[in-house]
Short mmCIF file of C-alpha atoms in Angstrom, two decimals:
data_model
loop_
_atom_site.label_atom_id
_atom_site.label_comp_id
_atom_site.label_asym_id
_atom_site.label_seq_id
_atom_site.Cartn_x
_atom_site.Cartn_y
_atom_site.Cartn_z
CA UNK A 13 -16.99 -3.83 -22.03
CA UNK A 14 -18.85 -7.10 -21.49
CA UNK A 15 -18.17 -9.27 -18.45
CA UNK A 16 -17.68 -13.00 -18.84
CA UNK A 17 -20.48 -15.38 -17.96
CA UNK A 18 -19.70 -18.27 -15.61
CA UNK A 19 -19.45 -20.72 -18.52
CA UNK A 20 -17.32 -18.30 -20.56
CA UNK A 21 -14.98 -17.87 -17.59
CA UNK A 22 -14.46 -21.61 -17.20
CA UNK A 23 -13.81 -22.00 -20.90
CA UNK A 24 -11.57 -19.01 -21.48
CA UNK A 25 -9.83 -17.88 -18.30
CA UNK A 26 -10.60 -20.37 -15.56
CA UNK A 27 -9.32 -22.95 -18.05
CA UNK A 28 -6.24 -22.38 -20.24
CA UNK A 29 -5.48 -18.81 -19.13
CA UNK A 30 -6.22 -19.51 -15.46
CA UNK A 31 -3.99 -22.59 -15.44
CA UNK A 32 -1.28 -20.63 -17.25
CA UNK A 33 -1.45 -17.85 -14.65
CA UNK A 34 -1.15 -20.35 -11.81
CA UNK A 35 1.78 -22.08 -13.51
CA UNK A 36 3.45 -18.68 -13.79
CA UNK A 37 2.95 -18.12 -10.07
CA UNK A 38 4.45 -21.53 -9.30
CA UNK A 39 7.46 -20.90 -11.57
CA UNK A 40 8.55 -17.81 -9.62
CA UNK A 41 9.09 -18.27 -5.87
CA UNK A 42 7.17 -15.63 -3.93
CA UNK A 43 9.25 -13.09 -2.02
CA UNK A 44 7.79 -11.52 1.15
CA UNK A 45 9.02 -8.09 -0.02
CA UNK A 46 11.12 -6.48 -2.75
CA UNK A 47 14.82 -5.84 -2.26
CA UNK A 48 15.76 -3.14 -4.76
CA UNK A 49 19.09 -3.75 -6.48
CA UNK A 50 18.72 -0.68 -8.68
CA UNK A 51 19.58 2.69 -7.19
CA UNK A 52 17.18 5.54 -6.49
CA UNK A 53 16.64 8.43 -8.88
CA UNK A 54 17.83 11.68 -7.35
CA UNK A 55 15.96 14.66 -8.72
CA UNK A 56 17.31 17.28 -6.28
CA UNK A 57 20.89 18.42 -5.83
CA UNK A 58 22.36 18.77 -2.35
CA UNK A 59 21.72 22.49 -2.61
CA UNK A 60 18.08 21.82 -3.54
CA UNK A 61 17.60 19.50 -0.56
CA UNK A 62 19.08 22.05 1.82
CA UNK A 63 16.86 24.78 0.37
CA UNK A 64 13.65 22.76 0.84
CA UNK A 65 14.63 21.80 4.39
CA UNK A 66 15.46 25.44 5.17
CA UNK A 67 12.05 26.47 3.84
CA UNK A 68 10.35 23.75 5.89
CA UNK A 69 12.14 24.95 9.03
CA UNK A 70 11.03 28.50 8.23
CA UNK A 71 7.41 27.35 7.92
CA UNK A 72 7.60 25.53 11.26
CA UNK A 73 9.27 28.48 13.00
CA UNK A 74 7.16 31.34 11.64
CA UNK A 75 3.80 29.80 10.69
CA UNK A 76 3.82 26.64 12.76
CA UNK A 77 1.38 23.75 12.73
CA UNK A 78 -1.94 23.32 14.53
CA UNK A 79 -2.96 20.28 16.59
CA UNK A 80 -6.71 20.34 17.22
CA UNK A 81 -8.68 19.00 20.20
CA UNK A 82 -5.75 17.24 21.86
CA UNK A 83 -4.47 19.12 24.95
CA UNK A 84 -2.07 16.29 25.83
CA UNK A 85 -0.15 16.77 22.59
CA UNK A 86 0.13 20.50 23.17
CA UNK A 87 1.55 19.79 26.64
CA UNK A 88 4.05 17.28 25.17
CA UNK A 89 5.32 19.93 22.76
CA UNK A 90 5.36 22.59 25.48
CA UNK A 91 7.48 20.39 27.75
CA UNK A 92 9.88 19.73 24.87
CA UNK A 93 10.52 23.48 24.60
CA UNK A 94 8.32 24.30 21.60
CA UNK A 95 6.40 27.58 21.34
CA UNK A 96 2.75 26.69 21.96
CA UNK A 97 0.11 29.38 21.52
CA UNK A 98 -3.43 28.04 21.65
CA UNK A 99 -3.49 25.08 19.25
CA UNK A 100 -0.57 26.45 17.22
CA UNK A 101 2.89 24.93 17.75
CA UNK A 102 6.09 26.53 16.44
CA UNK A 103 9.44 24.80 16.30
CA UNK A 104 12.99 26.14 16.44
CA UNK A 105 15.05 25.46 13.30
CA UNK A 106 16.74 22.06 13.46
CA UNK A 107 14.76 20.89 16.50
CA UNK A 108 12.65 18.38 14.57
CA UNK A 109 15.59 16.86 12.71
CA UNK A 110 17.57 16.42 15.92
CA UNK A 111 14.64 14.86 17.74
CA UNK A 112 13.86 12.41 14.93
CA UNK A 113 17.43 11.34 14.26
CA UNK A 114 18.16 10.86 17.97
CA UNK A 115 15.84 7.88 18.29
CA UNK A 116 13.80 6.95 15.18
CA UNK A 117 14.89 3.58 13.71
CA UNK A 118 16.01 3.56 10.09
CA UNK A 119 14.74 0.02 9.52
CA UNK A 120 12.46 -2.49 11.25
CA UNK A 121 10.40 -5.64 10.67
CA UNK A 122 6.62 -5.86 10.69
CA UNK A 123 5.78 -9.40 11.68
CA UNK A 124 3.05 -11.50 10.10
CA UNK A 125 1.32 -14.38 11.85
CA UNK A 126 3.01 -16.55 9.22
CA UNK A 127 6.70 -15.69 9.81
CA UNK A 128 7.48 -16.41 6.16
CA UNK A 129 5.39 -13.35 5.26
CA UNK A 130 6.97 -10.86 7.67
CA UNK A 131 8.22 -7.73 5.89
CA UNK A 132 11.37 -5.65 6.30
CA UNK A 133 10.66 -1.92 6.16
CA UNK A 134 13.49 0.51 5.41
CA UNK A 135 16.79 0.38 3.58
CA UNK A 136 16.56 -1.08 0.08
CA UNK A 137 13.31 -2.93 0.80
CA UNK A 138 9.86 -2.19 -0.63
CA UNK A 139 6.52 -3.54 0.58
CA UNK A 140 3.51 -3.35 -1.76
CA UNK A 141 0.05 -2.91 -0.18
CA UNK A 142 -3.39 -2.94 -1.85
CA UNK A 143 -5.85 -0.08 -2.18
CA UNK A 144 -7.08 1.62 0.98
CA UNK A 145 -10.30 3.40 1.89
CA UNK A 146 -12.75 3.47 -1.06
CA UNK A 147 -16.46 3.36 -0.18
CA UNK A 148 -17.28 1.85 -3.59
CA UNK A 149 -16.17 -1.21 -5.52
CA UNK A 150 -16.36 -1.93 -9.24
CA UNK A 151 -16.31 -4.99 -11.42
CA UNK A 152 -17.49 -5.62 -14.98
CA UNK A 153 -20.39 -7.80 -13.83
CA UNK A 154 -22.14 -5.47 -11.39
CA UNK A 155 -20.55 -2.11 -12.11
CA UNK A 156 -19.94 0.58 -9.48
CA UNK A 157 -21.69 0.04 -6.15
CA UNK A 158 -21.35 0.63 -2.42
CA UNK A 159 -18.96 -1.87 -0.87
CA UNK A 160 -20.09 -4.56 1.58
CA UNK A 161 -18.34 -6.90 4.00
CA UNK A 162 -18.65 -9.60 1.36
CA UNK A 163 -16.69 -7.39 -1.07
CA UNK A 164 -14.13 -6.71 1.65
CA UNK A 165 -13.70 -10.43 2.31
CA UNK A 166 -13.35 -11.27 -1.37
CA UNK A 167 -10.69 -8.57 -1.77
CA UNK A 168 -8.70 -9.85 1.21
CA UNK A 169 -8.80 -13.36 -0.25
CA UNK A 170 -7.88 -12.05 -3.71
CA UNK A 171 -4.90 -10.12 -2.34
CA UNK A 172 -3.79 -13.23 -0.43
CA UNK A 173 -3.65 -15.07 -3.77
CA UNK A 174 -1.61 -12.38 -5.57
CA UNK A 175 2.10 -13.25 -5.24
CA UNK A 176 3.23 -9.71 -6.10
CA UNK A 177 1.54 -8.14 -3.07
CA UNK A 178 3.28 -8.34 0.30
CA UNK A 179 0.70 -6.94 2.71
CA UNK A 180 -2.99 -7.50 3.38
CA UNK A 181 -3.51 -3.75 3.86
CA UNK A 182 -6.25 -2.07 5.84
CA UNK A 183 -9.59 -0.69 4.63
CA UNK A 184 -9.36 -2.35 1.22
CA UNK A 185 -12.90 -1.06 0.74
CA UNK A 186 -15.33 0.50 3.22
CA UNK A 187 -18.05 -2.08 4.09
CA UNK A 188 -20.94 0.36 4.38
CA UNK A 189 -23.42 -2.39 5.25
CA UNK A 190 -21.90 -2.40 8.77
CA UNK A 191 -22.25 0.29 11.47
CA UNK A 192 -19.62 2.99 11.02
CA UNK A 193 -18.47 2.83 14.65
CA UNK A 194 -17.97 -0.95 14.69
CA UNK A 195 -16.94 -2.05 11.21
CA UNK A 196 -13.22 -1.68 12.02
CA UNK A 197 -13.57 -4.78 14.24
CA UNK A 198 -14.98 -6.87 11.38
CA UNK A 199 -12.30 -5.61 9.02
CA UNK A 200 -9.48 -6.51 11.41
CA UNK A 201 -10.94 -9.97 11.95
CA UNK A 202 -11.31 -10.51 8.19
CA UNK A 203 -7.63 -9.73 7.59
CA UNK A 204 -6.60 -12.10 10.37
CA UNK A 205 -8.94 -14.93 9.39
CA UNK A 206 -8.46 -14.98 5.61
CA UNK A 207 -4.85 -13.79 5.21
CA UNK A 208 -1.58 -14.64 6.92
CA UNK A 209 0.25 -11.54 5.72
CA UNK A 210 0.95 -8.35 7.72
CA UNK A 211 -1.98 -5.94 8.02
CA UNK A 212 -2.83 -2.41 9.14
CA UNK A 213 -4.60 -1.31 12.28
CA UNK A 214 -7.58 1.03 12.50
CA UNK A 215 -6.45 4.61 11.93
CA UNK A 216 -9.25 6.85 13.15
CA UNK A 217 -9.08 7.70 16.84
CA UNK A 218 -7.43 6.34 19.96
CA UNK A 219 -10.28 3.96 20.79
CA UNK A 220 -10.15 2.07 17.49
CA UNK A 221 -6.36 2.00 17.63
CA UNK A 222 -6.66 0.51 21.12
CA UNK A 223 -9.01 -2.17 19.83
CA UNK A 224 -6.45 -3.03 17.14
CA UNK A 225 -3.72 -3.45 19.73
CA UNK A 226 -5.97 -5.60 21.94
CA UNK A 227 -6.69 -7.83 18.96
CA UNK A 228 -3.06 -8.38 17.99
CA UNK A 229 -2.22 -9.18 21.61
CA UNK A 230 -4.72 -12.04 21.34
CA UNK A 231 -3.24 -13.09 17.98
CA UNK A 232 0.49 -12.82 18.75
CA UNK A 233 0.62 -12.72 22.55
CA UNK A 234 1.07 -9.60 24.65
CA UNK A 235 4.79 -10.17 25.28
CA UNK A 236 5.56 -10.49 21.57
CA UNK A 237 3.57 -7.34 20.72
CA UNK A 238 5.39 -5.41 23.46
CA UNK A 239 8.72 -6.01 21.70
CA UNK A 240 7.78 -6.24 18.02
CA UNK A 241 5.94 -4.35 15.27
CA UNK A 242 2.87 -6.33 14.19
CA UNK A 243 0.56 -3.49 13.08
CA UNK A 244 0.92 -0.50 10.77
CA UNK A 245 -0.74 2.89 11.14
CA UNK A 246 -0.99 5.87 8.79
CA UNK A 247 -1.61 9.25 10.45
CA UNK A 248 -2.58 11.80 7.82
CA UNK A 249 -2.37 15.54 8.28
CA UNK A 250 -5.21 17.83 7.24
CA UNK A 251 -3.19 20.00 4.89
CA UNK A 252 -2.26 22.72 5.16
CA UNK A 253 -0.51 22.37 8.51
CA UNK A 254 -3.20 20.80 10.70
CA UNK A 255 -3.53 17.46 12.52
CA UNK A 256 -6.84 16.57 14.14
CA UNK A 257 -7.42 14.53 17.28
CA UNK A 258 -8.61 11.45 15.36
CA UNK A 259 -5.19 11.15 13.74
CA UNK A 260 -3.14 12.31 16.73
CA UNK A 261 -5.08 9.98 19.03
CA UNK A 262 -4.22 6.96 16.89
CA UNK A 263 -0.62 8.18 16.52
CA UNK A 264 -0.12 8.34 20.31
CA UNK A 265 -1.75 4.96 20.88
CA UNK A 266 0.34 3.12 18.30
CA UNK A 267 3.59 4.89 19.22
CA UNK A 268 3.19 4.01 22.92
CA UNK A 269 2.61 0.39 21.94
CA UNK A 270 5.77 0.38 19.81
CA UNK A 271 3.81 0.03 16.57
CA UNK A 272 4.92 1.90 13.43
CA UNK A 273 3.27 5.14 12.33
CA UNK A 274 3.56 6.56 8.82
CA UNK A 275 3.28 10.35 9.29
CA UNK A 276 1.71 11.36 6.01
CA UNK A 277 0.88 14.82 4.70
CA UNK A 278 -2.06 14.36 2.28
CA UNK A 279 -1.93 17.18 -0.25
CA UNK A 280 -3.27 18.10 -3.65
CA UNK A 281 -0.98 20.75 -5.03
CA UNK A 282 -2.89 23.90 -5.96
CA UNK A 283 -5.56 23.44 -3.29
CA UNK A 284 -3.98 22.04 -0.12
CA UNK A 285 -0.46 23.23 -0.89
CA UNK A 286 1.11 25.75 -3.30
CA UNK A 287 0.76 25.05 -7.02
CA UNK A 288 4.50 24.46 -7.39
CA UNK A 289 6.58 21.39 -6.65
CA UNK A 290 9.16 23.25 -4.54
CA UNK A 291 6.49 24.98 -2.43
CA UNK A 292 4.52 21.77 -1.95
CA UNK A 293 7.58 19.81 -0.88
CA UNK A 294 8.56 22.43 1.69
CA UNK A 295 5.07 22.17 3.21
CA UNK A 296 5.08 18.35 3.01
CA UNK A 297 8.42 18.20 4.78
CA UNK A 298 7.27 20.68 7.44
CA UNK A 299 4.17 18.62 8.25
CA UNK A 300 6.14 15.37 8.23
CA UNK A 301 8.85 16.80 10.49
CA UNK A 302 6.30 18.01 13.04
CA UNK A 303 4.41 14.70 13.20
CA UNK A 304 7.53 12.50 13.17
CA UNK A 305 8.82 14.61 16.04
CA UNK A 306 5.57 14.00 17.90
CA UNK A 307 6.02 10.22 17.56
CA UNK A 308 9.51 10.42 19.04
CA UNK A 309 8.44 12.74 21.87
CA UNK A 310 5.58 10.39 22.76
CA UNK A 311 7.72 7.23 22.59
CA UNK A 312 11.42 7.61 21.76
CA UNK A 313 12.53 4.80 19.49
CA UNK A 314 9.05 3.99 18.18
CA UNK A 315 9.21 3.03 14.50
CA UNK A 316 7.93 5.73 12.15
CA UNK A 317 8.00 6.59 8.48
CA UNK A 318 7.95 9.85 6.56
CA UNK A 319 4.82 9.68 4.46
CA UNK A 320 3.99 11.60 1.32
CA UNK A 321 0.71 11.57 -0.56
CA UNK A 322 1.23 14.49 -2.91
CA UNK A 323 -0.50 14.84 -6.26
CA UNK A 324 -1.86 17.60 -8.44
CA UNK A 325 -5.11 19.38 -9.17
CA UNK A 326 -6.76 20.17 -12.48
CA UNK A 327 -6.63 23.92 -12.96
CA UNK A 328 -9.61 23.57 -15.32
CA UNK A 329 -12.16 21.91 -13.03
CA UNK A 330 -10.51 21.53 -9.60
CA UNK A 331 -10.53 17.70 -9.74
CA UNK A 332 -7.58 15.63 -8.45
CA UNK A 333 -5.21 14.41 -11.17
CA UNK A 334 -2.78 11.52 -10.99
CA UNK A 335 0.11 10.16 -13.00
CA UNK A 336 1.34 13.67 -13.77
CA UNK A 337 4.99 14.70 -14.26
CA UNK A 338 4.76 16.95 -11.21
CA UNK A 339 3.43 14.13 -9.01
CA UNK A 340 6.43 12.07 -10.13
CA UNK A 341 8.80 14.88 -9.20
CA UNK A 342 7.17 15.19 -5.77
CA UNK A 343 7.58 11.54 -4.84
CA UNK A 344 11.18 11.46 -6.06
CA UNK A 345 11.92 14.52 -3.92
CA UNK A 346 10.13 12.93 -0.96
CA UNK A 347 12.37 9.89 -1.27
CA UNK A 348 15.49 12.01 -1.06
CA UNK A 349 14.14 13.98 1.90
CA UNK A 350 13.27 10.77 3.79
CA UNK A 351 16.74 9.32 3.18
CA UNK A 352 18.23 12.61 4.40
CA UNK A 353 16.23 12.19 7.62
CA UNK A 354 17.27 8.50 7.87
CA UNK A 355 13.68 7.24 8.15
CA UNK A 356 11.76 4.93 5.80
CA UNK A 357 9.42 6.41 3.17
CA UNK A 358 5.70 5.62 2.93
CA UNK A 359 3.94 6.70 -0.25
CA UNK A 360 1.38 5.64 -2.86
CA UNK A 361 1.31 3.61 -6.08
CA UNK A 362 -1.11 2.98 -8.93
CA UNK A 363 -3.40 5.98 -8.43
CA UNK A 364 -5.83 6.95 -11.17
CA UNK A 365 -8.76 9.27 -11.74
CA UNK A 366 -10.20 6.89 -14.33
CA UNK A 367 -13.64 5.44 -13.69
CA UNK A 368 -12.86 2.14 -15.40
CA UNK A 369 -9.92 -0.30 -15.67
CA UNK A 370 -8.91 1.22 -19.01
CA UNK A 371 -5.88 2.76 -20.74
CA UNK A 372 -6.06 5.89 -18.58
CA UNK A 373 -6.09 3.87 -15.37
CA UNK A 374 -3.04 1.84 -16.39
CA UNK A 375 -1.08 4.78 -17.82
CA UNK A 376 -1.56 6.84 -14.66
CA UNK A 377 -1.11 3.90 -12.32
CA UNK A 378 2.05 2.56 -13.95
CA UNK A 379 3.65 6.01 -13.93
CA UNK A 380 2.85 6.46 -10.25
CA UNK A 381 4.18 3.06 -9.19
CA UNK A 382 7.40 3.41 -11.18
CA UNK A 383 8.09 6.86 -9.74
CA UNK A 384 7.55 5.56 -6.20
CA UNK A 385 9.91 2.68 -6.83
CA UNK A 386 12.59 4.98 -8.23
CA UNK A 387 12.02 7.20 -5.18
CA UNK A 388 13.15 4.29 -3.00
CA UNK A 389 9.78 3.98 -1.27
CA UNK A 390 9.77 1.40 1.52
CA UNK A 391 6.00 1.00 1.82
CA UNK A 392 3.73 1.70 -1.15
CA UNK A 393 0.03 1.90 -0.33
CA UNK A 394 -2.59 1.69 -3.10
CA UNK A 395 -0.34 -0.56 -5.23
CA UNK A 396 -3.43 -2.27 -6.67
CA UNK A 397 -7.08 -1.52 -7.34
CA UNK A 398 -7.37 2.28 -7.03
CA UNK A 399 -9.90 4.01 -9.32
CA UNK A 400 -11.82 7.29 -9.48
CA UNK A 401 -9.42 9.25 -7.31
CA UNK A 402 -9.73 6.80 -4.43
CA UNK A 403 -13.50 6.43 -4.36
CA UNK A 404 -13.42 2.93 -5.88
CA UNK A 405 -11.52 -0.34 -5.52
CA UNK A 406 -11.74 -2.23 -8.79
CA UNK A 407 -11.55 -6.01 -9.01
CA UNK A 408 -10.30 -6.00 -12.60
CA UNK A 409 -7.90 -3.13 -11.88
CA UNK A 410 -6.51 -5.13 -8.98
CA UNK A 411 -5.49 -7.87 -11.41
CA UNK A 412 -4.14 -5.43 -14.01
CA UNK A 413 -2.14 -3.60 -11.35
CA UNK A 414 -0.83 -6.89 -9.95
CA UNK A 415 0.92 -7.48 -13.26
CA UNK A 416 2.58 -4.06 -12.98
CA UNK A 417 3.65 -4.90 -9.41
CA UNK A 418 5.23 -8.11 -10.66
CA UNK A 419 7.02 -6.28 -13.44
CA UNK A 420 8.55 -3.65 -11.17
CA UNK A 421 9.65 -6.35 -8.73
CA UNK A 422 11.47 -8.18 -11.52
CA UNK A 423 12.92 -4.94 -12.93
CA UNK A 424 14.27 -3.72 -9.58
CA UNK A 425 15.83 -7.11 -8.95
CA UNK A 426 18.50 -5.89 -11.36
CA UNK A 427 20.47 -7.79 -13.99
CA UNK A 428 21.57 -11.29 -13.01
CA UNK A 429 25.32 -11.64 -13.61
CA UNK A 430 25.68 -15.21 -12.36
CA UNK A 431 27.55 -17.78 -14.42
CA UNK A 432 24.23 -19.23 -15.58
CA UNK A 433 22.97 -15.79 -16.65
CA UNK A 434 26.14 -15.01 -18.59
CA UNK A 435 25.26 -18.03 -20.78
CA UNK A 436 28.75 -18.36 -22.27
CA UNK A 437 28.40 -22.15 -22.67
CA UNK A 438 25.06 -21.65 -24.45
CA UNK A 439 26.59 -19.17 -26.90
CA UNK A 440 29.49 -21.53 -27.58
CA UNK A 441 27.17 -24.53 -27.97
CA UNK A 442 24.79 -22.79 -30.35
CA UNK A 443 27.33 -21.02 -32.56
CA UNK A 444 26.79 -18.58 -35.44
CA UNK A 445 23.56 -18.54 -37.45
CA UNK A 446 21.56 -20.91 -35.25
CA UNK A 447 18.81 -20.31 -32.74
CA UNK A 448 18.76 -20.90 -29.00
CA UNK A 449 15.26 -22.41 -28.71
CA UNK A 450 16.50 -25.95 -28.40
CA UNK A 451 19.69 -25.30 -26.47
CA UNK A 452 20.28 -26.98 -23.13
CA UNK A 453 20.49 -23.56 -21.49
CA UNK A 454 17.09 -22.45 -22.81
CA UNK A 455 15.51 -25.75 -21.81
CA UNK A 456 16.91 -25.39 -18.29
CA UNK A 457 15.79 -21.76 -17.86
CA UNK A 458 12.66 -21.24 -19.94
CA UNK A 459 10.26 -21.34 -16.99
CA UNK A 460 11.97 -18.48 -15.17
CA UNK A 461 13.86 -16.63 -17.92
CA UNK A 462 11.31 -13.82 -18.35
CA UNK A 463 8.53 -12.37 -16.26
CA UNK A 464 5.14 -13.80 -17.22
CA UNK A 465 2.29 -11.31 -16.78
CA UNK A 466 -1.18 -12.78 -16.50
CA UNK A 467 -3.35 -10.29 -18.38
CA UNK A 468 -1.72 -9.62 -21.80
CA UNK A 469 -2.67 -11.63 -24.88
CA UNK A 470 0.35 -12.36 -27.09
CA UNK A 471 -1.35 -14.74 -29.51
CA UNK A 472 -2.03 -14.11 -33.18
CA UNK A 473 -5.07 -12.09 -34.15
CA UNK A 474 -6.80 -15.27 -35.31
CA UNK A 475 -6.20 -17.08 -32.01
CA UNK A 476 -7.21 -14.00 -29.97
CA UNK A 477 -10.41 -13.72 -32.00
CA UNK A 478 -11.19 -17.42 -31.61
CA UNK A 479 -10.73 -17.08 -27.83
CA UNK A 480 -13.44 -14.43 -27.74
CA UNK A 481 -11.63 -11.22 -28.71
CA UNK A 482 -11.36 -10.11 -25.09
CA UNK A 483 -9.68 -6.90 -24.00
CA UNK A 484 -7.37 -6.74 -20.97
CA UNK A 485 -10.13 -5.81 -18.51
CA UNK A 486 -12.32 -8.70 -19.69
CA UNK A 487 -9.43 -11.11 -19.26
CA UNK A 488 -8.82 -9.68 -15.79
CA UNK A 489 -12.49 -10.28 -14.98
CA UNK A 490 -12.01 -13.99 -15.49
CA UNK A 491 -8.66 -14.04 -13.71
CA UNK A 492 -9.86 -12.54 -10.42
CA UNK A 493 -12.71 -15.03 -10.35
CA UNK A 494 -10.28 -17.85 -11.05
CA UNK A 495 -8.02 -16.76 -8.20
CA UNK A 496 -10.94 -16.65 -5.78
CA UNK A 497 -12.11 -20.06 -6.98
CA UNK A 498 -8.67 -21.44 -6.13
CA UNK A 499 -8.22 -19.44 -2.91
CA UNK A 500 -6.19 -21.33 -0.31
CA UNK A 501 -7.32 -20.79 3.28
CA UNK A 502 -4.28 -20.15 5.53
CA UNK A 503 -6.29 -21.34 8.53
CA UNK A 504 -6.35 -19.94 12.06
CA UNK A 505 -5.88 -21.62 15.43
CA UNK A 506 -9.45 -22.39 16.65
CA UNK A 507 -8.69 -21.20 20.20
CA UNK A 508 -7.39 -17.86 18.92
CA UNK A 509 -10.33 -17.59 16.54
CA UNK A 510 -12.77 -18.14 19.40
CA UNK A 511 -11.02 -15.56 21.61
CA UNK A 512 -11.00 -12.98 18.81
CA UNK A 513 -14.70 -13.47 18.12
CA UNK A 514 -15.53 -13.16 21.83
CA UNK A 515 -13.51 -9.94 22.15
CA UNK A 516 -15.20 -8.43 19.09
CA UNK A 517 -18.65 -9.39 20.39
CA UNK A 518 -17.93 -7.70 23.73
CA UNK A 519 -16.73 -4.51 22.09
CA UNK A 520 -19.76 -4.37 19.79
CA UNK A 521 -22.12 -4.82 22.73
CA UNK A 522 -20.65 -1.84 24.59
CA UNK A 523 -22.42 0.82 22.51
CA UNK A 524 -25.29 1.23 20.05
CA UNK A 525 -24.78 1.18 16.31
CA UNK A 526 -24.03 4.48 14.62
CA UNK A 527 -24.92 5.54 11.09
CA UNK A 528 -23.87 3.12 8.39
CA UNK A 529 -22.48 5.85 6.11
#
């Protein structure tokens, strides 16, 4: 693949194609989240659901789950009547379900600083978030490289300009040019300054979670934060059946502040869970039940989600694999299990092991996103940009994935059965043997009749060749640059900006820098 030069970009994608993409954005009003009008796909029978929950209860009763380096959590479980031996906690059958369903909300709103961008989480709603966590970035110009704060900022701005994303996300890439113990402050500020969508807090440890809550109290006001969800936390387990103090510390901090926690078992079937779908889902449910229960014991009524990051492992070389049939079955099962618990589902989207934004990356990613949508997922992390098993955020892949996000949003909107959509007058007006291109109905609806993806080329071979013969990734290269060139700054109140900067400076001054990697 060859990246576009600056002059090529202006001629080919920043020009006609860039303007066309922006016109497409303007033609379709942006929605702050997806409301699915197509039902979920149910892969398990009632008997199958009961069997997996029985097996999860058996795991929790006989094997239990360990909570490391957090005596407070062990005491919380002990006082709730659980069997605590050392760091191992065992639960009576049915205890977790009863605890969760007694107080966990089925639906809630995460507020954005721009109220028009607040998202509804739960029910038939889906929120799409960008890639999270990669230490590397990739684009066709510079290739694969360690990420910097500049890359992080460009990605936040790019995501802000993508109408099919609903959330600014969290660690959209890991800016390794900043000290490891302080970079979370710069990342939080970057989300707040350059995006007006909801965003995630820092996940690792109680201290960083506390900084996140301090920051949103400056942004929204302490009273508002006390009564509303404005952050989002993911607490991953260390499968099999372990949670460490970094994750439990953040979980407690967010729960006590009334901020949502996605309790997410992170498993690769065959290594971190059994090499079968049924065995993996029993373990996933067991870990989710234990950690969701912890949220409700810490702060009854705190918003929480059942998370599931479950994929497969290559039995040939031990590498993670994505977009597999089994991974699809796992997320569909997770959706049913979450609905059975009456909590929202957090899961993942366009995952790929590919190193480049190529056919493999889009085949695997599209499969993963579609399965998560059919699972009824309420929050989908890694909906754009994910490459190389999560080591890389790709700029071109972000644009390619954004098209897929737009397509699933249109698809799950369902079939319009309004009087206009039935088009009976148009059929009568046109009559037999004629075409509809010039009909009044087509003229009135042509801008919004069909979804318009940005990256495909539908021209003739001759026109495609004359335009440079670019493949999809090369076109995406020009499109992400065009979006950044036309980035619209949402602005930030200068007084709030000054207070945020002062807070961050104070926190950074409290301790020396730690290793950058």
